[in-house]
Short mmCIF file of C-alpha atoms and ligand atoms in Angstrom, two decimals:
data_model
loop_
_atom_site.label_atom_id
_atom_site.label_comp_id
_atom_site.label_asym_id
_atom_site.label_seq_id
_atom_site.Cartn_x
_atom_site.Cartn_y
_atom_site.Cartn_z
CA UNK A 23 -0.05 0.35 0.14
CA UNK A 24 1.30 3.47 -0.85
CA UNK A 25 2.94 5.58 2.44
CA UNK A 26 0.24 8.39 2.02
CA UNK A 27 2.86 10.29 4.23
CA UNK A 28 5.51 9.98 2.03
CA UNK A 29 3.27 10.44 -1.15
CA UNK A 30 1.91 13.74 0.62
CA UNK A 31 6.12 14.77 1.10
CA UNK A 32 6.95 14.24 -2.44
CA UNK A 33 3.76 16.34 -3.89
CA UNK A 34 4.22 19.29 -1.00
CA UNK A 35 8.05 19.46 -2.07
CA UNK A 36 7.34 19.72 -5.68
CA UNK A 37 4.45 22.06 -5.52
CA UNK A 38 6.83 24.10 -2.84
CA UNK A 39 8.86 23.66 -5.86
CA UNK A 40 7.47 25.01 -8.72
CA UNK A 41 8.30 28.73 -10.11
CA UNK A 42 5.81 29.52 -12.90
CA UNK A 43 2.31 29.09 -13.36
CA UNK A 44 3.60 25.71 -15.85
CA UNK A 45 5.66 24.10 -13.49
CA UNK A 46 2.69 24.37 -10.74
CA UNK A 47 0.67 22.83 -13.68
CA UNK A 48 2.73 20.40 -14.09
CA UNK A 49 3.12 19.12 -10.07
CA UNK A 50 -0.60 19.76 -9.75
CA UNK A 51 -1.09 17.02 -12.61
CA UNK A 52 1.36 14.88 -11.58
CA UNK A 53 0.33 14.69 -7.81
CA UNK A 54 -3.57 14.92 -7.84
CA UNK A 55 -4.79 14.90 -11.72
CA UNK A 56 -6.40 11.39 -11.94
CA UNK A 57 -3.85 9.50 -12.68
CA UNK A 58 -2.01 10.67 -9.77
CA UNK A 59 -0.71 7.87 -6.77
CA UNK A 60 -3.18 9.70 -4.57
CA UNK A 61 -5.84 10.48 -5.94
CA UNK A 62 -5.91 6.38 -7.40
CA UNK A 63 -5.12 5.38 -3.58
CA UNK A 64 -8.59 6.74 -2.60
CA UNK A 65 -10.60 5.61 -5.91
CA UNK A 66 -9.78 1.94 -5.37
CA UNK A 67 -10.06 2.28 -1.79
CA UNK A 68 -13.15 -0.81 -1.93
CA UNK A 69 -10.22 -3.30 -2.99
CA UNK A 70 -8.21 -2.62 0.24
CA UNK A 71 -9.25 -5.23 3.92
CA UNK A 72 -12.16 -3.54 5.38
CA UNK A 73 -10.18 -2.79 7.86
CA UNK A 74 -7.97 -0.32 6.33
CA UNK A 75 -10.13 1.50 4.48
CA UNK A 76 -12.22 4.68 6.87
CA UNK A 77 -8.16 5.22 8.22
CA UNK A 78 -7.08 5.50 4.15
CA UNK A 79 -9.90 7.01 3.88
CA UNK A 80 -9.76 9.79 5.65
CA UNK A 81 -5.43 10.01 5.17
CA UNK A 82 -5.81 10.71 1.95
CA UNK A 83 -8.80 12.52 1.94
CA UNK A 84 -7.13 14.85 4.59
CA UNK A 85 -3.20 14.77 2.37
CA UNK A 86 -6.12 15.88 -1.22
CA UNK A 87 -7.87 18.57 1.29
CA UNK A 88 -3.95 19.99 2.17
CA UNK A 89 -2.58 19.39 -0.86
CA UNK A 90 -5.68 21.26 -3.09
CA UNK A 91 -5.39 24.15 -0.26
CA UNK A 92 -1.51 24.80 -1.41
CA UNK A 93 -2.04 24.11 -5.16
CA UNK A 94 -3.97 27.61 -4.73
CA UNK A 95 -2.11 29.21 -3.29
CA UNK A 96 1.06 28.59 -4.87
CA UNK A 97 -1.38 29.13 -7.89
CA UNK A 98 -2.41 32.59 -6.72
CA UNK A 99 1.59 33.35 -5.52
CA UNK A 100 2.75 32.23 -8.73
CA UNK A 101 0.28 34.39 -10.77
CA UNK A 102 0.35 37.89 -8.49
CA UNK A 103 4.49 37.62 -9.91
CA UNK A 104 4.20 37.13 -13.42
CA UNK A 105 0.94 39.92 -13.45
CA UNK A 106 3.77 42.16 -12.34
CA UNK A 107 7.37 40.79 -14.61
CA UNK A 108 4.29 41.27 -17.94
CA UNK A 109 3.97 44.81 -16.31
CA UNK A 110 6.72 45.43 -16.17
CA UNK A 111 7.91 44.92 -19.55
CA UNK A 112 5.15 45.98 -20.76
CA UNK A 113 5.79 49.18 -19.25
CA UNK A 114 4.78 52.39 -22.07
CA UNK A 115 7.38 54.93 -20.62
CA UNK A 116 5.91 58.40 -21.48
CA UNK A 117 9.04 60.29 -20.94
CA UNK A 118 11.02 58.90 -24.18
CA UNK A 119 11.02 61.27 -27.15
CA UNK A 120 8.44 60.79 -29.76
CA UNK A 121 9.48 59.17 -32.85
CA UNK A 122 9.38 62.54 -34.99
CA UNK A 123 7.15 61.96 -38.38
CA UNK A 124 8.85 63.50 -40.80
CA UNK A 125 6.63 66.31 -43.01
CA UNK A 126 6.83 66.01 -46.39
CA UNK A 127 7.07 69.34 -48.58
CA UNK A 128 5.54 69.84 -52.07
CA UNK A 129 7.60 69.53 -54.84
CA UNK A 130 8.15 73.56 -56.92
CA UNK A 131 6.10 71.91 -59.73
CA UNK A 132 2.87 71.51 -57.99
CA UNK A 133 3.42 74.37 -55.90
CA UNK A 134 3.54 75.81 -59.39
CA UNK A 135 0.82 74.04 -60.95
CA UNK A 136 -1.03 75.13 -57.98
CA UNK A 137 -0.03 78.39 -58.12
CA UNK A 138 -0.79 79.13 -61.95
CA UNK A 139 -3.97 77.69 -61.53
CA UNK A 140 -4.66 80.28 -58.29
CA UNK A 141 -4.73 83.20 -59.86
CA UNK A 142 -7.03 81.81 -63.35
CA UNK A 143 -9.65 80.97 -59.96
CA UNK A 144 -9.02 84.10 -59.17
CA UNK A 145 -10.53 85.28 -62.63
CA UNK A 146 -13.19 82.94 -62.53
CA UNK A 147 -11.69 80.13 -64.47
CA UNK A 148 -12.74 76.46 -63.54
CA UNK A 149 -9.75 73.54 -63.08
CA UNK A 150 -10.46 70.88 -65.60
CA UNK A 151 -9.46 67.70 -66.41
CA UNK A 152 -8.38 66.02 -70.14
CA UNK A 153 -6.66 62.59 -70.58
CA UNK A 154 -3.18 61.71 -71.42
CA UNK A 155 -3.34 58.52 -73.98
CA UNK A 156 -5.59 60.66 -76.44
CA UNK A 157 -7.13 59.83 -80.06
CA UNK A 158 -5.09 61.57 -83.00
CA UNK A 159 -8.07 62.83 -83.41
CA UNK A 160 -7.64 65.19 -80.48
CA UNK A 161 -4.63 65.49 -80.32
CA UNK A 162 -4.95 66.51 -83.70
CA UNK A 163 -7.45 66.71 -86.69
CA UNK A 164 -9.79 68.67 -84.60
CA UNK A 165 -7.64 70.94 -83.51
CA UNK A 166 -6.97 71.73 -87.24
CA UNK A 167 -3.79 70.52 -87.88
CA UNK A 168 -3.84 69.17 -91.50
CA UNK A 169 -2.98 65.52 -92.84
CA UNK A 170 1.55 65.59 -93.41
CA UNK A 171 1.47 68.05 -90.65
CA UNK A 172 5.01 66.52 -88.83
CA UNK A 173 3.75 66.54 -85.33
CA UNK A 174 2.06 63.77 -86.85
CA UNK A 175 4.76 62.07 -87.50
CA UNK A 176 5.99 59.42 -85.10
CA UNK A 177 9.03 60.66 -84.38
CA UNK A 178 7.68 63.60 -82.84
CA UNK A 179 5.12 62.57 -81.06
CA UNK A 180 5.04 58.38 -78.95
CA UNK A 181 2.40 56.35 -80.48
CA UNK A 182 0.62 54.49 -77.92
CA UNK A 183 -1.74 51.72 -81.21
CA UNK A 184 -2.47 52.67 -85.02
CA UNK A 185 -0.19 54.72 -86.26
CA UNK A 186 -0.99 54.45 -90.09
CA UNK A 187 2.84 55.13 -91.88
CA UNK A 188 0.44 54.93 -95.77
CA UNK A 189 -2.73 57.20 -94.98
CA UNK A 190 -0.29 59.75 -93.14
CA UNK A 191 -2.94 60.06 -90.74
CA UNK A 192 -5.92 57.73 -88.24
CA UNK A 193 -8.55 59.68 -85.76
CA UNK A 194 -8.67 56.33 -83.91
CA UNK A 195 -4.64 55.67 -83.83
CA UNK A 196 -3.53 56.16 -79.98
CA UNK A 197 -0.98 59.51 -78.51
CA UNK A 198 0.56 60.49 -75.51
CA UNK A 199 0.00 64.18 -76.10
CA UNK A 200 2.08 65.78 -76.97
CA UNK A 201 0.22 69.09 -75.79
CA UNK A 202 -2.71 70.63 -73.49
CA UNK A 203 -4.34 72.11 -76.16
CA UNK A 204 -6.07 68.57 -76.32
CA UNK A 205 -7.92 69.47 -73.66
CA UNK A 206 -9.87 72.00 -75.43
CA UNK A 207 -11.80 69.80 -77.50
CA UNK A 208 -12.46 67.76 -74.56
CA UNK A 209 -13.85 70.68 -72.02
CA UNK A 210 -15.79 71.73 -75.21
CA UNK A 211 -18.06 69.12 -75.45
CA UNK A 212 -18.59 68.56 -71.96
CA UNK A 213 -19.62 72.72 -71.55
CA UNK A 214 -22.06 74.79 -73.49
CA UNK A 215 -20.94 78.24 -73.81
CA UNK A 216 -19.67 80.73 -72.16
CA UNK A 217 -16.20 78.36 -71.05
CA UNK A 218 -13.50 79.74 -69.25
CA UNK A 219 -11.14 76.88 -68.25
CA UNK A 220 -8.05 75.57 -68.34
CA UNK A 221 -6.09 72.37 -67.99
CA UNK A 222 -2.86 71.82 -66.44
CA UNK A 223 -0.61 67.95 -67.67
CA UNK A 224 1.26 65.52 -68.95
CA UNK A 225 2.01 66.17 -72.39
CA UNK A 226 5.10 64.25 -73.94
CA UNK A 227 7.18 65.00 -77.20
CA UNK A 228 10.17 62.44 -79.44
CA UNK A 229 13.02 65.50 -78.05
CA UNK A 230 16.20 65.18 -77.67
CA UNK A 231 17.03 65.52 -74.17
CA UNK A 232 19.05 68.17 -72.41
CA UNK A 233 18.52 71.61 -70.12
CA UNK A 234 15.42 73.07 -70.57
CA UNK A 235 14.09 70.32 -73.27
CA UNK A 236 12.49 66.03 -71.44
CA UNK A 237 10.68 64.29 -73.33
CA UNK A 238 7.83 64.64 -71.01
CA UNK A 239 6.60 68.50 -69.30
CA UNK A 240 4.01 70.43 -67.99
CA UNK A 241 1.98 72.30 -69.73
CA UNK A 242 -1.74 75.07 -68.98
CA UNK A 243 -4.24 75.31 -71.37
CA UNK A 244 -5.76 78.40 -70.93
CA UNK A 245 -8.93 78.51 -72.89
CA UNK A 246 -12.34 81.57 -72.90
CA UNK A 247 -15.18 81.12 -75.35
CA UNK A 248 -17.73 83.49 -75.06
CA UNK A 249 -19.69 85.86 -77.29
CA UNK A 250 -17.39 89.06 -78.93
CA UNK A 251 -13.75 87.73 -77.48
CA UNK A 252 -11.81 89.60 -79.22
CA UNK A 253 -7.55 89.46 -79.86
CA UNK A 254 -7.46 92.72 -76.49
CA UNK A 255 -9.55 89.52 -74.59
CA UNK A 256 -6.24 87.88 -74.96
CA UNK A 257 -3.90 90.24 -74.48
CA UNK A 258 -5.81 91.95 -71.57
CA UNK A 259 -5.91 87.62 -69.48
CA UNK A 260 -1.98 87.35 -70.57
CA UNK A 261 -1.75 90.84 -68.60
CA UNK A 262 -2.76 90.22 -65.84
CA UNK A 263 -2.04 86.50 -65.36
CA UNK A 264 1.83 87.09 -66.91
CA UNK A 265 1.56 90.48 -64.07
CA UNK A 266 0.84 88.03 -60.89
CA UNK A 267 2.95 85.57 -61.73
CA UNK A 268 5.76 87.97 -62.15
CA UNK A 269 5.09 91.50 -61.75
CA UNK A 270 3.22 93.77 -61.85
CA UNK A 271 4.89 96.71 -64.15
CA UNK A 272 6.90 93.55 -65.94
CA UNK A 273 5.19 94.33 -69.85
CA UNK A 274 3.59 92.27 -71.89
CA UNK A 275 4.54 92.06 -75.41
CA UNK A 276 2.78 89.89 -78.61
CA UNK A 277 4.44 88.47 -81.97
CA UNK A 278 2.65 86.80 -84.09
CA UNK A 279 2.92 83.70 -85.05
CA UNK A 280 1.55 80.15 -86.22
CA UNK A 281 -0.43 77.10 -84.51
CA UNK A 282 -2.73 75.52 -86.46
CA UNK A 283 -5.51 75.80 -84.23
CA UNK A 284 -6.00 79.75 -83.62
CA UNK A 285 -6.45 82.11 -85.83
CA UNK A 286 -4.47 84.61 -85.11
CA UNK A 287 -2.32 83.25 -83.32
CA UNK A 288 0.65 84.52 -81.19
CA UNK A 289 4.03 84.23 -79.17
CA UNK A 290 3.36 86.43 -75.52
CA UNK A 291 6.71 87.25 -74.34
CA UNK A 292 7.58 89.47 -70.64
CA UNK A 293 10.05 91.82 -69.79
CA UNK A 294 12.17 90.24 -68.51
CA UNK A 295 12.08 90.15 -64.87
CA UNK A 296 15.73 89.67 -63.58
CA UNK A 297 17.21 92.25 -65.38
CA UNK A 298 14.14 94.79 -66.14
CA UNK A 299 14.41 94.86 -69.55
CA UNK A 300 17.81 95.74 -70.09
CA UNK A 301 19.87 92.74 -71.04
CA UNK A 302 21.83 93.22 -68.06
CA UNK A 303 23.28 90.64 -66.53
CA UNK A 304 22.78 91.80 -62.27
CA UNK A 305 24.97 93.57 -60.37
CA UNK A 306 26.53 90.44 -58.39
CA UNK A 307 27.08 88.11 -61.92
CA UNK A 308 28.24 91.62 -62.87
CA UNK A 309 29.99 91.84 -60.34
CA UNK A 310 31.73 87.92 -60.69
CA UNK A 311 32.81 88.77 -64.23
CA UNK A 312 31.52 85.52 -64.93
CA UNK A 313 28.74 86.85 -67.30
CA UNK A 314 28.19 90.73 -69.56
CA UNK A 315 24.74 89.42 -69.97
CA UNK A 316 21.92 88.86 -68.56
CA UNK A 317 21.09 85.20 -66.89
CA UNK A 318 18.04 85.00 -67.06
CA UNK A 319 17.20 86.52 -70.85
CA UNK A 320 19.98 85.68 -72.08
CA UNK A 321 20.58 89.38 -72.48
CA UNK A 322 16.71 88.99 -74.79
CA UNK A 323 15.41 91.10 -72.11
CA UNK A 324 12.24 89.70 -73.53
CA UNK A 325 11.61 85.67 -71.50
CA UNK A 326 9.74 84.15 -73.76
CA UNK A 327 6.47 82.85 -72.40
CA UNK A 328 3.46 81.17 -74.40
CA UNK A 329 2.01 80.15 -77.60
CA UNK A 330 -1.31 81.92 -77.40
CA UNK A 331 -3.67 82.95 -80.21
CA UNK A 332 -7.88 83.10 -81.15
CA UNK A 333 -9.36 79.96 -81.55
CA UNK A 334 -9.98 78.87 -84.67
CA UNK A 335 -13.20 79.77 -86.31
CA UNK A 336 -13.00 76.22 -87.63
CA UNK A 337 -11.87 74.25 -84.22
CA UNK A 338 -15.16 75.87 -82.62
CA UNK A 339 -17.20 74.14 -85.54
CA UNK A 340 -16.80 71.56 -84.75
CA UNK A 341 -18.86 71.25 -80.89
CA UNK A 342 -22.18 71.47 -81.47
CA UNK A 343 -23.27 74.75 -79.63
CA UNK A 344 -20.11 76.87 -80.47
CA UNK A 345 -21.11 78.46 -83.67
CA UNK A 346 -18.52 80.72 -84.72
CA UNK A 347 -20.72 82.55 -85.99
CA UNK A 348 -22.05 83.30 -82.46
CA UNK A 349 -18.98 82.68 -80.03
CA UNK A 350 -15.54 83.14 -80.67
CA UNK A 351 -12.48 82.60 -77.96
CA UNK A 352 -9.17 82.76 -77.60
CA UNK A 353 -6.30 79.81 -76.14
CA UNK A 354 -2.78 79.92 -74.45
CA UNK A 355 -0.61 77.61 -73.35
CA UNK A 356 2.19 78.34 -70.54
CA UNK A 357 5.40 75.46 -70.22
CA UNK A 358 4.64 75.43 -65.68
CA UNK A 359 8.11 73.39 -65.89
CA UNK A 360 9.20 76.71 -67.55
CA UNK A 361 7.95 78.91 -65.28
CA UNK A 362 9.02 77.45 -62.48
CA UNK A 363 12.46 77.26 -63.44
CA UNK A 364 12.09 81.03 -63.92
CA UNK A 365 10.55 81.59 -60.60
CA UNK A 366 13.55 79.51 -59.15
CA UNK A 367 16.02 80.28 -61.09
CA UNK A 368 18.00 76.71 -61.67
CA UNK A 369 19.52 75.48 -64.93
CA UNK A 370 18.81 72.77 -65.43
CA UNK A 371 14.85 71.58 -66.22
CA UNK A 372 15.80 67.51 -65.23
CA UNK A 373 16.66 68.72 -61.90
CA UNK A 374 12.24 68.40 -61.29
CA UNK A 375 12.45 64.81 -61.98
CA UNK A 376 15.58 63.77 -60.06
CA UNK A 377 13.61 62.60 -57.50
CA UNK A 378 17.49 64.39 -54.86
CA UNK A 379 15.55 65.25 -52.10
CA UNK A 380 18.24 67.81 -51.15
CA UNK A 381 16.93 69.62 -54.73
CA UNK A 382 13.40 69.63 -53.47
CA UNK A 383 13.67 70.29 -50.14
CA UNK A 384 14.90 73.89 -50.32
CA UNK A 385 11.38 74.72 -52.25
CA UNK A 386 10.75 74.12 -48.77
CA UNK A 387 7.18 75.68 -48.06
CA UNK A 388 7.27 78.82 -50.99
CA UNK A 389 4.50 79.53 -52.31
N1 LIG B 418 -0.82 74.48 -78.27
C1 LIG B 418 0.78 74.69 -77.82
C2 LIG B 418 1.70 74.42 -78.20
O1 LIG B 418 2.02 74.02 -77.10
C3 LIG B 418 0.57 76.00 -76.75
C4 LIG B 418 -0.61 76.97 -77.23
C5 LIG B 418 -1.80 76.79 -76.43
C6 LIG B 418 -1.17 77.83 -78.83
C7 LIG B 418 -2.65 77.17 -77.52
C8 LIG B 418 -2.43 78.42 -78.96
C9 LIG B 418 -3.39 77.73 -78.36
O2 LIG B 418 3.29 75.03 -77.92
#
């Protein structure tokens, strides 16, 4: 017959030695579990000679109660210690400085685009969107650009699909648009006149890439269509725009030019904001001895800034509701990258697209 006192001593010492709740659970299973010797003894008590049953049963039950109480109190103690440890390990040190959240800055191009948008919003224009992948129809045909025009050539324009070399034109062919003027037709189709909209966006040309040319750049198109608009309105609008952008006192001049979709067409120049039209180098540049003329306008006194013109009646006639007998309009397109270069005086257009944070961060917080 198992020695109850010995079993109790062993169990007591195991329960007391358990250093963790898990160890205690293991000791409980060993000494108080279904196949523990003490438990088996109590279960099989009937198999003992009758005269032993009472004594053994009583002693066994006393032992079991004692061990259960011991296990319960050890459990409380160990659980408390473990909770304490966990709380200490999980503690948040509120005195630690917070991890810093670096703040981004707007890209100089975004800043310039928003500035241009703001100026036009202030004049009552809406900002509209238009696709970058366009059909040849929106890109050229609807813009009064004849078949055989060099811009339709795949050496000038990126064709995505459908270029027809034999016919020289395919209205359904897909191109990466070469100018934001494609937005003119898009806007006219979506809205009735009077129409006053600007559209900033990317354009693509198969250009040789150098400091002032990139095969992807940005333009902003302005289009106004109303009754009675004349070249004087065009000039007045360009003037107020350029005055807001570069300075109120600068002269603006229009030179005759050609675009298929405007008639007459002009190019607009603004007097150089750096030399004020004299062509002379800045005092600093002159003192350095490295420049004998204005660096911004290369001594011209003028900065060529945009193409413009009165919307060709052939373009108006493309869209229902824009009767060229009743409506007239003007349009212009300005290079956003070029404006950013002029405003900030950086020398190479490609810097805008290299994503060098040292360059971009210089414009943090600028308007
Ligand atoms: N789309 C022309 C260009 O890219 C600019 C322009 C826009 C000219 C609107 C006239 C009218 O050069």
